[in-house]
Tab-separated table of C-alpha atoms in Angstrom:
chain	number	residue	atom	x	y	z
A	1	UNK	CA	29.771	-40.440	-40.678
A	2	UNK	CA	32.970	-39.090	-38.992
A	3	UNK	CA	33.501	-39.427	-35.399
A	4	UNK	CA	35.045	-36.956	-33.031
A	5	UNK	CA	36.280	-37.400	-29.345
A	6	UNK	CA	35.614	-34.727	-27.214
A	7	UNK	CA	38.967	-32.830	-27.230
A	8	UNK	CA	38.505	-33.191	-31.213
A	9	UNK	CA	35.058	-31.706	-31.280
A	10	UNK	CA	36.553	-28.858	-29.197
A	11	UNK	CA	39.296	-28.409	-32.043
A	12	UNK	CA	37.125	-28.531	-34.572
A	13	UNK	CA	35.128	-25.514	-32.628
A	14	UNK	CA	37.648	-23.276	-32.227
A	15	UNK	CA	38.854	-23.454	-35.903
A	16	UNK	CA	35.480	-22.182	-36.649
A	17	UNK	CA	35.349	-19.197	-34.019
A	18	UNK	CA	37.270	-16.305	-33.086
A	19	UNK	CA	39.167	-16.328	-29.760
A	20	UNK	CA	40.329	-13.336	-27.327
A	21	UNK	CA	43.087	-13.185	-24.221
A	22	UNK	CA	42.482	-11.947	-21.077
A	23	UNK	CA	44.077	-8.674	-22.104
A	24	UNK	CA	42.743	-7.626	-25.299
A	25	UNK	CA	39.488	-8.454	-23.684
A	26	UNK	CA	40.200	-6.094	-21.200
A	27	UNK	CA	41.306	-3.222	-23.587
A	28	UNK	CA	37.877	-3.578	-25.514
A	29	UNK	CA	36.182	-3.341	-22.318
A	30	UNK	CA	37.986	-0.167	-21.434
A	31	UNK	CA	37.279	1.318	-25.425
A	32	UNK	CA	33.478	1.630	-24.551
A	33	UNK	CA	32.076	0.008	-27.287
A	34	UNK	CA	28.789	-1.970	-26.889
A	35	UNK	CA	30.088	-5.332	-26.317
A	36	UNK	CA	27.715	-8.491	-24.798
A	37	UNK	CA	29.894	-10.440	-22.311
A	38	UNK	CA	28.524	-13.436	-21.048
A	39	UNK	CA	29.046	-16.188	-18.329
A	40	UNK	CA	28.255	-19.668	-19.455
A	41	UNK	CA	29.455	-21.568	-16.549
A	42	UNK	CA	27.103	-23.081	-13.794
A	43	UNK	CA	25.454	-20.851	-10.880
A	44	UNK	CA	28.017	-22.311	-8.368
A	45	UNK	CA	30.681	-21.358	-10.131
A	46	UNK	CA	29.082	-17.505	-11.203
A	47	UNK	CA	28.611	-16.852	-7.595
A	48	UNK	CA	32.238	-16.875	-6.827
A	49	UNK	CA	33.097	-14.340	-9.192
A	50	UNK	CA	32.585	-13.145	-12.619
A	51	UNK	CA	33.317	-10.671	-14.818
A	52	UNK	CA	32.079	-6.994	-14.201
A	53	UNK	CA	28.998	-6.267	-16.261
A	54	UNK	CA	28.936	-10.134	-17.540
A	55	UNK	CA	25.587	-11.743	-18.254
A	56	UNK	CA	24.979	-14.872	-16.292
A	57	UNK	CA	23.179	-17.626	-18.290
A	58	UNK	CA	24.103	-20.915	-17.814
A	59	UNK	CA	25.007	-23.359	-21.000
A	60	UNK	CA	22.127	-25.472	-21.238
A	61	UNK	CA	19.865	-21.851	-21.417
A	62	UNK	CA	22.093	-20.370	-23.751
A	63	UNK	CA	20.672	-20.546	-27.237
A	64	UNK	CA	17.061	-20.071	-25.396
A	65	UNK	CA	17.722	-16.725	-23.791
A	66	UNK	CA	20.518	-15.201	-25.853
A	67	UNK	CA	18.104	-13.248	-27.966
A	68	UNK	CA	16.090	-11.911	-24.571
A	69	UNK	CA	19.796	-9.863	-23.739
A	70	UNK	CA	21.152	-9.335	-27.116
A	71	UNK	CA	18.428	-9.459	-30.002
A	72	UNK	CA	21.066	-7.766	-32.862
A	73	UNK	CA	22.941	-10.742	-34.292
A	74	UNK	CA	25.877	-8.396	-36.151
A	75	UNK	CA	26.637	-7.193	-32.559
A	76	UNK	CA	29.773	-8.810	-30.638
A	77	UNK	CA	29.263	-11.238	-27.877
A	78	UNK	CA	31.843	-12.966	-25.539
A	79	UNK	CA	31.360	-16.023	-24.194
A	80	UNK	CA	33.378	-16.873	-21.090
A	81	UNK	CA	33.187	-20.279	-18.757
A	82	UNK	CA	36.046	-21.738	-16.342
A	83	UNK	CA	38.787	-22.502	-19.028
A	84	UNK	CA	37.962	-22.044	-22.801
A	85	UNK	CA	36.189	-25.015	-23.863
A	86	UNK	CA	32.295	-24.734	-22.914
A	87	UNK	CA	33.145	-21.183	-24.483
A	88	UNK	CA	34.112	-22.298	-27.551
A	89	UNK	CA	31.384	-24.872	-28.077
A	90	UNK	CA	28.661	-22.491	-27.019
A	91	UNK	CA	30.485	-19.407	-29.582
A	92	UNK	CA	30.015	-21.862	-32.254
A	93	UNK	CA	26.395	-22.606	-31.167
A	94	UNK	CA	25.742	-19.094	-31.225
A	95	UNK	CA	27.071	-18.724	-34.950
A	96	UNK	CA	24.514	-21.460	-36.236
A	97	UNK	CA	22.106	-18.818	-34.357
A	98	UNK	CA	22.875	-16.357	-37.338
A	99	UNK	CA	25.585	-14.940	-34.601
A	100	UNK	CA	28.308	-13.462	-36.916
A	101	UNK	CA	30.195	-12.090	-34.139
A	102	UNK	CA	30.889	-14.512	-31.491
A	103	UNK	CA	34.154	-14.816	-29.265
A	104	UNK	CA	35.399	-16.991	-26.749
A	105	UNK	CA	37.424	-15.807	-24.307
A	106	UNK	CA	40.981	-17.721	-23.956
A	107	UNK	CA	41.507	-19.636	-20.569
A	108	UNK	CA	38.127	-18.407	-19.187
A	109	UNK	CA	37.377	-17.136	-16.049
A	110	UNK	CA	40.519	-18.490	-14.481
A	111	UNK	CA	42.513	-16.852	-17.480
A	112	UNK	CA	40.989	-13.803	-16.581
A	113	UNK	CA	41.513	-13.695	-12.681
A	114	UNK	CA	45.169	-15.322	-13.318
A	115	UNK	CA	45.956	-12.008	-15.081
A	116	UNK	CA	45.009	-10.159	-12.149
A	117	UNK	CA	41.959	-8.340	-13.324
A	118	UNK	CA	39.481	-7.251	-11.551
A	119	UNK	CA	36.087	-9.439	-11.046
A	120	UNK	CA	33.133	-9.373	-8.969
A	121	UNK	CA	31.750	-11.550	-6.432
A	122	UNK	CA	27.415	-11.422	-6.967
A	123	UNK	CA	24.805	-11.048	-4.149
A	124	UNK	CA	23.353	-14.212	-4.836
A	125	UNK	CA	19.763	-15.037	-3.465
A	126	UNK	CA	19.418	-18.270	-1.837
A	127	UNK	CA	18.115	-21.725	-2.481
A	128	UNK	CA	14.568	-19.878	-0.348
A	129	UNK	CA	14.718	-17.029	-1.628
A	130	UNK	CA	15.204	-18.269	-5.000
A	131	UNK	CA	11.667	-20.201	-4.587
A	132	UNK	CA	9.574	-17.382	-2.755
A	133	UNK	CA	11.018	-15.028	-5.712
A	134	UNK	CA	10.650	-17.727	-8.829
A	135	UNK	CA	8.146	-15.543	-10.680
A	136	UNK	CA	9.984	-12.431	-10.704
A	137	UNK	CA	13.408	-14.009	-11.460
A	138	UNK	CA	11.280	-15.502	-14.671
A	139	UNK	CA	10.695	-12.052	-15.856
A	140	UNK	CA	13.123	-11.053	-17.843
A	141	UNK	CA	12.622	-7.586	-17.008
A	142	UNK	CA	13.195	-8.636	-13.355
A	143	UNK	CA	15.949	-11.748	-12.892
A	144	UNK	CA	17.788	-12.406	-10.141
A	145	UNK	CA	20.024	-9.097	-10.673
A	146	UNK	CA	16.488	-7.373	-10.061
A	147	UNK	CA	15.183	-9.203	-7.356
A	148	UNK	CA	18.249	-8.171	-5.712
A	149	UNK	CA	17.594	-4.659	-6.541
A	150	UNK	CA	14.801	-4.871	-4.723
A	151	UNK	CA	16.238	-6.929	-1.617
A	152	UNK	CA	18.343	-3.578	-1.336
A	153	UNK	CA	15.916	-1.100	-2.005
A	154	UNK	CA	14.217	0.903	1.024
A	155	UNK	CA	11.299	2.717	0.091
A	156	UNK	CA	9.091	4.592	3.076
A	157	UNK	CA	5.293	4.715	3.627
A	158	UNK	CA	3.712	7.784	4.747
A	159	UNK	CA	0.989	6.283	6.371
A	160	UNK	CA	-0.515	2.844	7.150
A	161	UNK	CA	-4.097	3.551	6.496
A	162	UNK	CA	-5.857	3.119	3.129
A	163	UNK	CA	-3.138	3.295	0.561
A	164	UNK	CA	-0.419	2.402	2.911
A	165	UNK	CA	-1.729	-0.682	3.353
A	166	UNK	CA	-2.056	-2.397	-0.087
A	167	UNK	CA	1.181	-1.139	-1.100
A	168	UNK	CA	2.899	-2.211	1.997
A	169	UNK	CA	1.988	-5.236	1.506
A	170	UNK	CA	2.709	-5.751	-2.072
A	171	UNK	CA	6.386	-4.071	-1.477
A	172	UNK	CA	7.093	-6.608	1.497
A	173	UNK	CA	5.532	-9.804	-0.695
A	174	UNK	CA	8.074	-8.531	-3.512
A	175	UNK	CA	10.941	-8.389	-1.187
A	176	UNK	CA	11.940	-4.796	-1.119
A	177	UNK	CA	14.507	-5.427	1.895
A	178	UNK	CA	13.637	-1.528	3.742
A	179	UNK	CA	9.901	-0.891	4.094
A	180	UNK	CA	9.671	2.021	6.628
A	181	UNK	CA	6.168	3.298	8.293
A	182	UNK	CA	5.615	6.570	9.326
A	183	UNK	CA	1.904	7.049	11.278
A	184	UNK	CA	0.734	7.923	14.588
A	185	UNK	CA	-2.507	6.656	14.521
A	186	UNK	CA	-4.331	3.539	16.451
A	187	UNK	CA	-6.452	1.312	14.696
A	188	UNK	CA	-10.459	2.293	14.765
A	189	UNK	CA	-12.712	0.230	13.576
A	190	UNK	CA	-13.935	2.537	10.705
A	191	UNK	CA	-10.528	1.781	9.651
A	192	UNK	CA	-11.423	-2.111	9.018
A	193	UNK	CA	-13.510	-0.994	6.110
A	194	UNK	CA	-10.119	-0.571	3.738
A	195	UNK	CA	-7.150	-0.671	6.065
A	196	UNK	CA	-6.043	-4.312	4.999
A	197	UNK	CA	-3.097	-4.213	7.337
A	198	UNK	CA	-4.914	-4.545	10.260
A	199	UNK	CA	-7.867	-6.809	11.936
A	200	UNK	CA	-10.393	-6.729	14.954
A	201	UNK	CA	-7.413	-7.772	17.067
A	202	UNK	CA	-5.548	-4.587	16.583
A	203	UNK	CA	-8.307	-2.236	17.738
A	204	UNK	CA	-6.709	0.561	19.742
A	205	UNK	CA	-3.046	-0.521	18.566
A	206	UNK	CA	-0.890	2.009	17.045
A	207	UNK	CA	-1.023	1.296	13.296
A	208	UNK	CA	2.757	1.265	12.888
A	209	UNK	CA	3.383	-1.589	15.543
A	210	UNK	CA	-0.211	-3.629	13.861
A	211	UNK	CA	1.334	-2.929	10.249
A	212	UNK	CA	5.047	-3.969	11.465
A	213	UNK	CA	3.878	-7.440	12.685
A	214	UNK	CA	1.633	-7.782	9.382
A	215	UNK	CA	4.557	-7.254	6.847
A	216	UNK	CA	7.077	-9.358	9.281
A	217	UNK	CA	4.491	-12.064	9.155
A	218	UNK	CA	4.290	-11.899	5.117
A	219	UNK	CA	7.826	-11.799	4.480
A	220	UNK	CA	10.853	-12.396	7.303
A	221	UNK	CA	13.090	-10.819	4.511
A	222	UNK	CA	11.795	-7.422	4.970
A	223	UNK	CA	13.057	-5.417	7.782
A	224	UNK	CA	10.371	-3.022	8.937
A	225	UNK	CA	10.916	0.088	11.105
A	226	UNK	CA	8.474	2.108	12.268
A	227	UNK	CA	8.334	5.507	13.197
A	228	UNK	CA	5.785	6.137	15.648
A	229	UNK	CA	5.216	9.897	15.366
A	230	UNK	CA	3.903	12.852	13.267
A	231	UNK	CA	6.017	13.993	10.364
A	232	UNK	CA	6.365	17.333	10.865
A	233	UNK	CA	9.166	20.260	9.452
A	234	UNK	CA	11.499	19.008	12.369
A	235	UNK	CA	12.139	15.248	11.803
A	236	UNK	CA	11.102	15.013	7.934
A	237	UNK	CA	14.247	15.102	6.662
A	238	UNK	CA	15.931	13.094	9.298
A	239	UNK	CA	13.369	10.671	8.428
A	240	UNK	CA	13.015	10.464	4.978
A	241	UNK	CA	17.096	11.168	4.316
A	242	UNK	CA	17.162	7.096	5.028
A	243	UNK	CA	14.981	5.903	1.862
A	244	UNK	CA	15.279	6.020	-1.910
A	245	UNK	CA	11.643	6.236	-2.764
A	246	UNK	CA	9.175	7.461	-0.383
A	247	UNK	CA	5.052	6.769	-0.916
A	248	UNK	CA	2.422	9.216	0.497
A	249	UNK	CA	-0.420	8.409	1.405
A	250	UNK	CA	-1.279	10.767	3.804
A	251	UNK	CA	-4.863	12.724	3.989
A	252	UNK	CA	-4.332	16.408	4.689
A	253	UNK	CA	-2.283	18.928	2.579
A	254	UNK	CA	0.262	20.290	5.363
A	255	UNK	CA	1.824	17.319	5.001
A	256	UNK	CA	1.570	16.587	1.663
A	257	UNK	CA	2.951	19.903	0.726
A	258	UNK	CA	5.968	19.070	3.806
A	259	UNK	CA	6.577	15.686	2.039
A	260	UNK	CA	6.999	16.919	-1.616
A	261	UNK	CA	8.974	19.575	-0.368
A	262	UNK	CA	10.945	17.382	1.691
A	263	UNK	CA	11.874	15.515	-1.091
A	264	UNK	CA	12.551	17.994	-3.106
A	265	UNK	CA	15.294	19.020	-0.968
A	266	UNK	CA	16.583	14.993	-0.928
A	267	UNK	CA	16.210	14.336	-4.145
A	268	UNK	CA	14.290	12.074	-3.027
A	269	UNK	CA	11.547	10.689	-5.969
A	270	UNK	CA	8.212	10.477	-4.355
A	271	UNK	CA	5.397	8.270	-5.584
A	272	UNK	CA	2.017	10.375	-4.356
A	273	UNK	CA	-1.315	9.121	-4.449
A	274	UNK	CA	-5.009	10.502	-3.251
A	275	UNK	CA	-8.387	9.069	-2.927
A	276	UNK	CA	-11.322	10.361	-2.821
A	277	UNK	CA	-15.351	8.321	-2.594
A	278	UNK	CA	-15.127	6.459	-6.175
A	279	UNK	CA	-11.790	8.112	-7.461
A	280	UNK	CA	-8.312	7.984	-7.499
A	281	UNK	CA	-4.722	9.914	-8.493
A	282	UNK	CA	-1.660	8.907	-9.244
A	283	UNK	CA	1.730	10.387	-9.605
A	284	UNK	CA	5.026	10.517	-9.468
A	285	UNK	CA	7.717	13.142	-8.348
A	286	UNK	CA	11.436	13.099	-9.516
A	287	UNK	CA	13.712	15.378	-9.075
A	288	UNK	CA	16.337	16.262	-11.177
A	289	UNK	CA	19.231	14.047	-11.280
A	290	UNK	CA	21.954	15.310	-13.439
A	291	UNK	CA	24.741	13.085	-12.487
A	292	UNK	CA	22.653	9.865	-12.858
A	293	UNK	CA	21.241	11.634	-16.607
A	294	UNK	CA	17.725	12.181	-14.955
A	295	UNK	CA	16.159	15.201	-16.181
A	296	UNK	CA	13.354	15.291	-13.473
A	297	UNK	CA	10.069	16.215	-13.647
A	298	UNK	CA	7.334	18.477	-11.727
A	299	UNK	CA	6.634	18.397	-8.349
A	300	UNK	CA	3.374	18.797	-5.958
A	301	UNK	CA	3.668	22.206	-5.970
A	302	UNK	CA	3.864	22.559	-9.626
A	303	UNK	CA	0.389	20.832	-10.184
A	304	UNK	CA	-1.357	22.345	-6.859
A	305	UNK	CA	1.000	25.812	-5.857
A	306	UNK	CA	-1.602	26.758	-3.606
A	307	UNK	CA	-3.572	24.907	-0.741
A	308	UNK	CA	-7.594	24.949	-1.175
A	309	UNK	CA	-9.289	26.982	1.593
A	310	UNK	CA	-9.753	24.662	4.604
A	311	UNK	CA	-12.928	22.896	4.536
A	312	UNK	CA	-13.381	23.148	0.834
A	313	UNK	CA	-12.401	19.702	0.108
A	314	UNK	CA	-14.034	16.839	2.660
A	315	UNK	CA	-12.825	14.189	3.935
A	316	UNK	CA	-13.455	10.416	3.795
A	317	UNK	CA	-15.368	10.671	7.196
A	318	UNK	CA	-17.160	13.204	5.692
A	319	UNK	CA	-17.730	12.160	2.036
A	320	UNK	CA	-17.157	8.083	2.404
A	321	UNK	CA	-14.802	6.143	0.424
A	322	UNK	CA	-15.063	3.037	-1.498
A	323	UNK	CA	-13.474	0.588	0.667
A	324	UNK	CA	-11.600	-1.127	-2.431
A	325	UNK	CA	-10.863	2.134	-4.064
A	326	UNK	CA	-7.651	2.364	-1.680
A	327	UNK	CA	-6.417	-1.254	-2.604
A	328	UNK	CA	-6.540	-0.296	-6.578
A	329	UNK	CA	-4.772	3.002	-6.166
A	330	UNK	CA	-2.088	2.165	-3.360
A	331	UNK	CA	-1.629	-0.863	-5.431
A	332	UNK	CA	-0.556	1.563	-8.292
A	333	UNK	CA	1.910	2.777	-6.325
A	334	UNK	CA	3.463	-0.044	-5.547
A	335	UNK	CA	4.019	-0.823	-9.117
A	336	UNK	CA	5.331	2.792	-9.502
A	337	UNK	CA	8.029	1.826	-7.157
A	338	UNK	CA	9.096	-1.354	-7.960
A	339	UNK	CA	9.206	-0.161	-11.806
A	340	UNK	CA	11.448	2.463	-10.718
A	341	UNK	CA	13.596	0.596	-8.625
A	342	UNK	CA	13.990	-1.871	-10.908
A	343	UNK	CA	15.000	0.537	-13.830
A	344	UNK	CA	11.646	-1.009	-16.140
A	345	UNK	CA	8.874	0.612	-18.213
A	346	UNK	CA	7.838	4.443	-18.155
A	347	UNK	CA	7.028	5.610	-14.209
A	348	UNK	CA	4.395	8.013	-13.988
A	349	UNK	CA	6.480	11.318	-14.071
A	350	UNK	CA	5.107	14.407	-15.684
A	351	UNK	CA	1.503	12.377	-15.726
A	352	UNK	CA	-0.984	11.763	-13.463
A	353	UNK	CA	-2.981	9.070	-13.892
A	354	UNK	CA	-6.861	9.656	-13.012
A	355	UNK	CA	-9.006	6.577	-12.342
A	356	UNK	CA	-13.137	6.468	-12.141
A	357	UNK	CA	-14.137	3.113	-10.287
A	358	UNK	CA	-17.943	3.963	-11.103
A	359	UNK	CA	-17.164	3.794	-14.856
A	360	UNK	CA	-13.441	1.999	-14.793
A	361	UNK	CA	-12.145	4.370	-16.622
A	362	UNK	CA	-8.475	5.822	-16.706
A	363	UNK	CA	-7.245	8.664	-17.927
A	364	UNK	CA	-3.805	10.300	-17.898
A	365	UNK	CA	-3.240	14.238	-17.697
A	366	UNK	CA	0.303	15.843	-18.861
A	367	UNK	CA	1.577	17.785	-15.891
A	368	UNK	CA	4.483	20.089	-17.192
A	369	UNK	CA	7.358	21.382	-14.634
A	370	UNK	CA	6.412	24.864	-13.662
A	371	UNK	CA	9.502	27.406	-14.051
A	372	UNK	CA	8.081	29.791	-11.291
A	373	UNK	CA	7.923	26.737	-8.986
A	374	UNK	CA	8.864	28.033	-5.308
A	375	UNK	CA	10.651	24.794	-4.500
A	376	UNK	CA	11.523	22.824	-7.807
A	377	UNK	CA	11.628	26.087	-10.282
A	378	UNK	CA	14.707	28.046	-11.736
A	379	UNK	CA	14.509	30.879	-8.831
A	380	UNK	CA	13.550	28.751	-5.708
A	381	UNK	CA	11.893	30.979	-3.499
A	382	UNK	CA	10.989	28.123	-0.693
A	383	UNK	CA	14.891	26.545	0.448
A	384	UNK	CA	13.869	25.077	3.361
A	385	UNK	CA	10.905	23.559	5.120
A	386	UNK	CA	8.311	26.219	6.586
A	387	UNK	CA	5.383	25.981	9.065
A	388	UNK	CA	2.734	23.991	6.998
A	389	UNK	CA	-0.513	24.466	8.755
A	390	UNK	CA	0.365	28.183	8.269
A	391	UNK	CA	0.423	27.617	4.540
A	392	UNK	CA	-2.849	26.190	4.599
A	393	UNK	CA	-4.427	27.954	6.730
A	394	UNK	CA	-4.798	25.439	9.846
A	395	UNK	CA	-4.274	26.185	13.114
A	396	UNK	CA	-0.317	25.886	13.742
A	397	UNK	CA	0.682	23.350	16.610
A	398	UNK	CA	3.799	25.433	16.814
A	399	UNK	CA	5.730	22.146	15.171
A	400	UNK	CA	4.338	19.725	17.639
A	401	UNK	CA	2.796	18.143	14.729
A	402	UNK	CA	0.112	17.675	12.528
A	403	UNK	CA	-4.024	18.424	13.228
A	404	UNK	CA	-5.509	15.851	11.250
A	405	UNK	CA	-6.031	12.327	11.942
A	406	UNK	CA	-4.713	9.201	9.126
A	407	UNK	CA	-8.362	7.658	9.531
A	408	UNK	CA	-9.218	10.462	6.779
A	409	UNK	CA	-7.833	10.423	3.385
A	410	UNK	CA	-8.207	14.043	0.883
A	411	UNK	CA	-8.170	14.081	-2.387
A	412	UNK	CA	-4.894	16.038	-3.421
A	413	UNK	CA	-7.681	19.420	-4.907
């Protein structure tokens, strides 16, 4: 049996493996052809700097995750570490994979930065965070790269009653870093029933300042700010200009209708849900992106252009409302948002999603983008916000805000 010595074995590897510089690395990068990079060195030395776009897995996880971020074993990978030689090991690890196209980058890292190429120094969670988050950063869906997407992310809730609550507290659990709350409400205690943001000790509170010290409490890496006051035509966009995805969960159509509209004019997506007794809806809004390649799909107005007649549809203090109903559906939304923060799976847009707790059943309905849509249609009729009780024939408070009260929650027609 022969016997190597280390700087042997590392010979003996890069015989058997092709090898790159700095530069022609570099001009492949700048070709655009699909090409795997990735970082084999340890997390201490990733986190002060790697290659742009590189994949960070660590040698000993190598030939266990390889196939998670590059399944197609004709397709070239690069393997980089500190100087050359892990690199070279792990390319020739790879090829007894069935890799047939694995390359090790000459002088590593350092080789790289030495040449004076550009590299990237990674938001890194820490050694907490990296325990509070352990079973997202498992997901490879998710990782660290995606929990950090989500530390970043600031998503607003309109409203902390029924579906507000639930998915506040499932966005601040997951870490997304922004959660904003915009209510004007004090806690009743009707509200205990399916409000799970609040308790008997926040009777008579405003429901911003109750849910504030809730999500706070769940998760100190979640800044919270509340906006104590009616969304209304004047401040919506001021308001909602701040987020990237914004959840309603409000109960009365002026401001649904104001929201979507709102966004609209953002491009802001919008993740709307509605409850009503045993059922539930689900949806989501995105508008067109073209830059980003993001077609965009229909809006509110596209599935509902007009308002029903005022008292048509009642409300939850009117009709009741399963008190878990709220928990399922704002729940939903939650999942909505984090999928589409993250980049993951197929969000709900162009489909709403119709659930039936007295049967559990779920279906989903194709909602196509309307072309005579007033606000999201080829000839926009509607460019700016208007006077929303107007539209729906309520009383107008002249802009001083909203009639209806967050205790009650409509179905959205």
């Amino acid at each position: 049996m022969t016997r190597l010595n280390r700087d042997q074995l590392v010979q003996l590897a890069k015989q058997q493996i092709q090898e790159l510089s700095p530069q022609e690395l570099k001009q492949w990068l700048a070709s655009g052809d699909e090409l795997t990079v990735v970082d084999v060195r340890e997390r201490d030395e990733f986190v002060q700097g790697h290659l742009p776009g590189a994949i960070f897995i660590p040698r000993g996880f190598l030939e266990l995750q390889i196939e998670q971020h590059q399944p197609d074993r004709s397709k070239p990978v690069v393997v980089y570490c500190a100087g050359g030689v892990r690199s070279a090991l792990a390319a020739r690890n790879l090829q007894e994979m069935g890799y047939t196209n694995t390359i090790s980058l000459i002088g590593g890292f350092n080789g790289w930065k030495n040449a004076g190429f550009e590299f990237k120094i990674p938001t890194v969670l820490t050694e907490e965070q990296r325990i509070r988050y352990s079973r997202h950063t498992l997901l490879n869906e998710v990782g660290e790269a995606g929990q950090i997407k989500l530390l970043e992310a600031k998503v607003l809730l309109i409203g902390a009653g029924g579906l507000g609550s639930p998915a506040g507290l499932y966005l601040a659990a997951a870490g997304v870093g922004v959660i904003g709350i915009v209510d004007f409400d004090v806690v009743d205690k009707s509200n205990l029933q399916r409000q799970v943001l609040h308790g008997l000790k926040d009777l008579g509170r405003y429901k911003v300042d109750s849910a504030a010290d809730r999500l706070r409490d769940l998760n100190p890496d979640v800044k919270v700010v509340t906006h104590r006051e009616p969304i209304t035509s004047h401040n919506a966009l001021e308001i909602i200009r701040n987020y990237d995805i914004v959840l309603n969960g409000s109960d009365n159509f002026p401001t649904r209708y104001l929201v979507n509209d709102a966004c609209q004019f953002l491009g802001k997506t919008l993740v709307d849900a509605s409850i009503f007794m045993f059922e539930g809806q689900v949806t989501v809004y995105r508008p067109a992106a073209p830059e980003q390649g993001i077609e965009g799909g229909p809006c509110y107005r596209c599935l509902y252009p007009d308002p029903p007649p005022p008292g048509e549809v009642p409300s939850c203090a009117e009709a009741g409302v399963l008190g878990v109903l709220p928990g399922l559906v704002g729940s939903m939304q939650a999942v909505e948002a984090m999928k589409l923060i993250l980049g993951i799976g197929e969000p709900l847009v162009g489909r709403l999603l119709m659930i039936d707790t007295l049967d559990m059943s779920f279906r989903t309905l194709k909602v196509r983008k309307d072309p005579a849509c007033p606000v999201c249609g080829e000839h926009p009729t509607v460019t700016e916000l208007i006077d929303y009780e107007q539209f729906c024939g309520l009383p107008s408070r002249n802009g001083a805000g909203q009639a209806h009260s967050h205790e009650q929650e409509l179905v959205a027609a």
